[in-house]
Amino acid sequence: MNLILLGAPGTGKGTLAAGIRNAIGIAHVSTGDMFRHNIKDGTPLGKEASGYIAHGELVPDSLTIRMLEERLQRDDCRKGFLLDGYPRTIAQADALAAFLTGVGQKIDAVLDIRLADATIQERLSGRRVCPSCGSSYNLAARPPKKPGICDTCGTALEHREDDRPETIAVRLMAYHEKTRPLEDYYAARGLLHAYDNEVGSEITLQSILKALGTLGAASRP
Ligand code: AMP
């Protein structure tokens, strides 16, 4: 099954992606994580992308599309994939559709995760992430047991540079201007399933898994 997780930054896509991946065993492909790894490793792609990311802007389509297409050709994507943070523009969505058609595949569903901008601001400014294992915490809602330390692996937690209030505002603007039109794009293709994540990620995950169960059963011969 090939899925897209759509939604503004801070809506809980990463947490939901981990739950979906664990439940149905498909590859989790996060373009944000891929860029962050490239930046950490000092690759040419990381060097090109870092300025955009630090300012909360989207990395240009040309770089992002190429990186994603290379990733989708890896073996672990053969059994299905979950795209998290991609596509973020109509051009990326068109490129994805053309690429998948070329390899005889398609997107089965787009899960659109929704949250009010005020809640997003609150969640992202309190978010702390583990640079080692990727676990995510929230100082108000889900703090680590020991302040500043990852419960899972004991690494010091980080406050992502792009989770600072002024950068969050730029990221939300980019979302509304460039990514939100994808809701209509995928609704017109009959693929959009919307979820209001104000209820919390646990409940949303259960709703998603139930819908995917129905979808999986419907697509089996
Ligand atoms: P994320 O972790 O998904 O919030 O992504 C962090 C940052 O990486 C974004 O604010 C963008 O600067 C960049 N980024 C991630 N995915 C994309 C994409 N599909 N297109 C352009 N920029 C992206």
Short mmCIF file of C-alpha atoms and ligand atoms in Angstrom, two decimals:
data_model
loop_
_atom_site.label_atom_id
_atom_site.label_comp_id
_atom_site.label_asym_id
_atom_site.label_seq_id
_atom_site.Cartn_x
_atom_site.Cartn_y
_atom_site.Cartn_z
CA MET A 1 0.00 0.00 0.00
CA ASN A 2 1.35 3.44 -0.94
CA LEU A 3 0.23 6.29 1.31
CA ILE A 4 0.77 10.03 1.72
CA LEU A 5 0.55 11.82 5.07
CA LEU A 6 -0.48 15.39 4.32
CA GLY A 7 -0.74 18.15 6.91
CA ALA A 8 0.99 21.24 8.28
CA PRO A 9 4.18 20.90 10.34
CA GLY A 10 3.33 20.02 13.95
CA THR A 11 0.05 18.22 13.25
CA GLY A 12 1.53 14.94 14.54
CA LYS A 13 2.51 13.34 11.21
CA GLY A 14 5.75 11.85 12.58
CA THR A 15 4.01 10.14 15.51
CA LEU A 16 1.22 8.83 13.28
CA ALA A 17 3.74 7.66 10.68
CA ALA A 18 5.57 5.56 13.28
CA GLY A 19 2.26 3.98 14.35
CA ILE A 20 1.20 3.22 10.79
CA ARG A 21 4.61 1.81 9.86
CA ASN A 22 4.62 -0.47 12.91
CA ALA A 23 1.07 -1.65 12.19
CA ILE A 24 1.29 -2.36 8.47
CA GLY A 25 5.04 -2.69 7.87
CA ILE A 26 5.60 -0.25 5.02
CA ALA A 27 8.63 2.02 4.57
CA HIS A 28 8.38 5.42 6.30
CA VAL A 29 9.85 8.07 4.01
CA SER A 30 10.22 11.51 5.65
CA THR A 31 11.82 14.12 3.39
CA GLY A 32 12.43 16.35 6.44
CA ASP A 33 14.45 13.53 8.10
CA MET A 34 16.32 12.91 4.85
CA PHE A 35 17.34 16.58 4.63
CA ARG A 36 18.36 16.63 8.31
CA HIS A 37 20.57 13.53 7.80
CA ASN A 38 22.20 15.15 4.77
CA ILE A 39 22.85 18.34 6.77
CA LYS A 40 24.35 16.36 9.67
CA ASP A 41 26.58 14.41 7.25
CA GLY A 42 27.65 17.62 5.46
CA THR A 43 26.70 16.31 2.00
CA PRO A 44 26.41 18.72 -0.99
CA LEU A 45 22.60 18.26 -0.85
CA GLY A 46 22.62 19.08 2.88
CA LYS A 47 24.66 22.23 2.22
CA GLU A 48 22.22 23.38 -0.46
CA ALA A 49 19.14 22.65 1.65
CA SER A 50 20.25 23.92 5.07
CA GLY A 51 19.61 27.65 4.49
CA TYR A 52 16.04 27.08 3.32
CA ILE A 53 15.27 24.77 6.23
CA ALA A 54 16.77 27.09 8.86
CA HIS A 55 14.52 29.90 7.58
CA GLY A 56 11.40 27.70 7.45
CA GLU A 57 11.17 27.88 3.65
CA LEU A 58 10.61 24.95 1.31
CA VAL A 59 13.68 23.45 -0.35
CA PRO A 60 13.40 23.95 -4.15
CA ASP A 61 11.36 21.33 -6.00
CA SER A 62 14.25 20.30 -8.27
CA LEU A 63 16.38 19.12 -5.31
CA THR A 64 13.51 17.58 -3.38
CA ILE A 65 11.99 15.63 -6.29
CA ARG A 66 15.33 14.10 -7.25
CA MET A 67 16.07 13.06 -3.65
CA LEU A 68 12.62 11.47 -3.23
CA GLU A 69 12.72 9.57 -6.52
CA GLU A 70 16.08 8.06 -5.58
CA ARG A 71 14.67 7.02 -2.21
CA LEU A 72 11.57 5.38 -3.72
CA GLN A 73 13.78 3.13 -5.84
CA ARG A 74 15.30 1.46 -2.77
CA ASP A 75 14.28 -2.11 -1.97
CA ASP A 76 12.37 -1.34 1.23
CA CYS A 77 9.79 0.68 -0.75
CA ARG A 78 8.79 -2.34 -2.87
CA LYS A 79 6.35 -3.56 -0.22
CA GLY A 80 4.74 -0.12 -0.01
CA PHE A 81 5.65 3.29 1.43
CA LEU A 82 4.30 6.07 3.59
CA LEU A 83 5.35 9.55 2.49
CA ASP A 84 5.64 12.02 5.38
CA GLY A 85 6.20 15.65 4.37
CA TYR A 86 6.06 14.95 0.63
CA PRO A 87 4.60 16.21 -1.65
CA ARG A 88 4.44 19.80 -0.43
CA THR A 89 3.76 21.53 -3.77
CA ILE A 90 1.59 20.80 -6.81
CA ALA A 91 4.77 20.37 -8.88
CA GLN A 92 5.99 17.67 -6.46
CA ALA A 93 2.59 15.93 -6.61
CA ASP A 94 2.63 15.97 -10.43
CA ALA A 95 6.22 14.64 -10.48
CA LEU A 96 5.25 11.88 -8.01
CA ALA A 97 2.26 10.82 -10.11
CA ALA A 98 4.41 10.71 -13.28
CA PHE A 99 7.17 8.75 -11.51
CA LEU A 100 4.74 6.19 -10.07
CA THR A 101 2.95 5.75 -13.41
CA GLY A 102 6.36 5.10 -14.98
CA VAL A 103 7.03 2.23 -12.54
CA GLY A 104 3.47 0.84 -12.71
CA GLN A 105 2.41 2.02 -9.25
CA LYS A 106 -0.02 4.51 -7.71
CA ILE A 107 -0.98 6.25 -4.49
CA ASP A 108 -3.74 4.35 -2.64
CA ALA A 109 -4.77 7.03 -0.13
CA VAL A 110 -3.84 10.48 1.17
CA LEU A 111 -4.29 10.95 4.92
CA ASP A 112 -4.79 14.65 5.62
CA ILE A 113 -4.00 15.46 9.28
CA ARG A 114 -5.61 18.68 10.48
CA LEU A 115 -4.99 20.90 13.51
CA ALA A 116 -5.67 24.59 14.26
CA ASP A 117 -2.69 26.92 13.67
CA ALA A 118 -2.76 28.04 17.35
CA THR A 119 -2.40 24.41 18.52
CA ILE A 120 0.43 23.88 16.03
CA GLN A 121 2.33 26.94 17.33
CA GLU A 122 1.95 25.63 20.88
CA ARG A 123 3.00 22.06 20.00
CA LEU A 124 6.02 23.00 17.90
CA SER A 125 7.46 25.53 20.34
CA GLY A 126 7.29 22.87 23.09
CA ARG A 127 8.61 20.04 20.89
CA ARG A 128 11.97 18.46 21.74
CA VAL A 129 13.46 15.75 19.56
CA CYS A 130 16.13 13.11 20.05
CA PRO A 131 18.85 13.55 17.39
CA SER A 132 19.89 9.93 17.87
CA CYS A 133 16.74 7.74 17.77
CA GLY A 134 14.18 10.30 16.49
CA SER A 135 11.82 10.10 19.52
CA SER A 136 9.72 13.22 19.91
CA TYR A 137 8.53 14.86 23.17
CA ASN A 138 6.42 17.82 24.18
CA LEU A 139 7.37 19.86 27.25
CA ALA A 140 3.68 20.36 28.17
CA ALA A 141 1.89 17.22 26.95
CA ARG A 142 4.56 14.49 26.84
CA PRO A 143 7.73 15.56 28.69
CA PRO A 144 10.70 13.19 29.00
CA LYS A 145 11.03 11.48 32.41
CA LYS A 146 14.39 13.17 33.02
CA PRO A 147 14.43 16.82 31.78
CA GLY A 148 16.31 17.22 28.50
CA ILE A 149 17.14 13.50 28.12
CA CYS A 150 15.60 10.95 25.73
CA ASP A 151 13.68 8.21 27.60
CA THR A 152 14.50 5.67 24.88
CA CYS A 153 18.26 6.08 24.37
CA GLY A 154 19.53 8.62 26.94
CA THR A 155 20.73 11.19 24.37
CA ALA A 156 20.40 14.94 25.09
CA LEU A 157 17.24 16.28 23.43
CA GLU A 158 17.31 19.13 20.93
CA HIS A 159 15.02 22.05 20.17
CA ARG A 160 15.00 22.09 16.35
CA GLU A 161 16.18 25.43 15.00
CA ASP A 162 13.09 25.56 12.76
CA ASP A 163 10.77 24.99 15.76
CA ARG A 164 11.46 28.53 17.08
CA PRO A 165 8.38 30.82 17.01
CA GLU A 166 9.51 33.14 14.17
CA THR A 167 10.41 30.18 11.92
CA ILE A 168 7.18 28.31 12.76
CA ALA A 169 5.22 31.30 11.37
CA VAL A 170 7.15 31.11 8.07
CA ARG A 171 6.61 27.32 7.85
CA LEU A 172 2.87 27.74 8.41
CA MET A 173 2.72 30.42 5.71
CA ALA A 174 4.52 28.11 3.28
CA TYR A 175 2.06 25.36 4.17
CA HIS A 176 -1.05 27.48 3.56
CA GLU A 177 0.28 28.97 0.34
CA LYS A 178 1.98 25.97 -1.31
CA THR A 179 0.87 22.72 0.36
CA ARG A 180 -2.78 23.24 1.29
CA PRO A 181 -3.88 23.33 -2.40
CA LEU A 182 -2.96 19.62 -2.41
CA GLU A 183 -6.12 18.93 -0.38
CA ASP A 184 -8.24 19.90 -3.42
CA TYR A 185 -5.76 18.17 -5.76
CA TYR A 186 -6.16 14.80 -4.02
CA ALA A 187 -9.87 15.27 -3.20
CA ALA A 188 -10.50 15.69 -6.94
CA ARG A 189 -8.79 12.32 -7.48
CA GLY A 190 -10.93 10.63 -4.80
CA LEU A 191 -7.91 9.91 -2.57
CA LEU A 192 -8.30 12.34 0.35
CA HIS A 193 -9.20 11.12 3.87
CA ALA A 194 -9.23 13.94 6.45
CA TYR A 195 -8.59 13.51 10.20
CA ASP A 196 -8.92 16.18 12.88
CA ASN A 197 -6.00 15.46 15.23
CA GLU A 198 -7.31 17.73 18.03
CA VAL A 199 -8.57 14.41 19.51
CA GLY A 200 -4.95 13.24 19.97
CA SER A 201 -2.66 10.95 17.99
CA GLU A 202 -3.73 7.68 19.72
CA ILE A 203 -7.38 8.08 18.68
CA THR A 204 -6.48 9.39 15.21
CA LEU A 205 -4.14 6.42 14.66
CA GLN A 206 -6.93 3.96 15.49
CA SER A 207 -9.30 5.72 13.03
CA ILE A 208 -6.63 5.63 10.32
CA LEU A 209 -5.83 1.93 10.84
CA LYS A 210 -9.52 1.07 10.71
CA ALA A 211 -9.93 2.96 7.42
CA LEU A 212 -6.79 1.36 5.98
CA GLY A 213 -8.12 -2.08 6.91
CA THR A 214 -11.24 -1.39 4.86
CA LEU A 215 -9.18 0.07 2.02
CA GLY A 216 -6.82 -2.95 2.00
CA ALA A 217 -9.75 -5.37 1.96
CA ALA A 218 -11.45 -3.43 -0.86
CA SER A 219 -8.33 -3.52 -3.05
CA ARG A 220 -7.82 -7.30 -2.65
CA PRO A 221 -9.25 -9.37 -5.52
P1 AMP B 1 9.61 18.50 8.19
O1 AMP B 1 10.46 17.77 9.15
O2 AMP B 1 8.77 17.62 7.31
O3 AMP B 1 8.76 19.57 8.88
O4 AMP B 1 10.60 19.27 7.20
C1 AMP B 1 11.55 20.21 7.68
C2 AMP B 1 11.94 21.14 6.56
O5 AMP B 1 12.54 20.40 5.47
C3 AMP B 1 10.79 21.91 5.92
O6 AMP B 1 10.43 23.07 6.66
C4 AMP B 1 11.39 22.25 4.56
O7 AMP B 1 12.34 23.30 4.66
C5 AMP B 1 12.18 20.97 4.22
N1 AMP B 1 11.33 20.02 3.48
C6 AMP B 1 10.92 18.79 3.90
N2 AMP B 1 10.17 18.18 2.97
C7 AMP B 1 10.10 19.05 1.92
C8 AMP B 1 9.45 19.02 0.66
N3 AMP B 1 8.68 17.97 0.29
N4 AMP B 1 9.60 20.09 -0.17
C9 AMP B 1 10.37 21.13 0.19
N5 AMP B 1 10.97 21.25 1.39
C10 AMP B 1 10.86 20.21 2.25
#
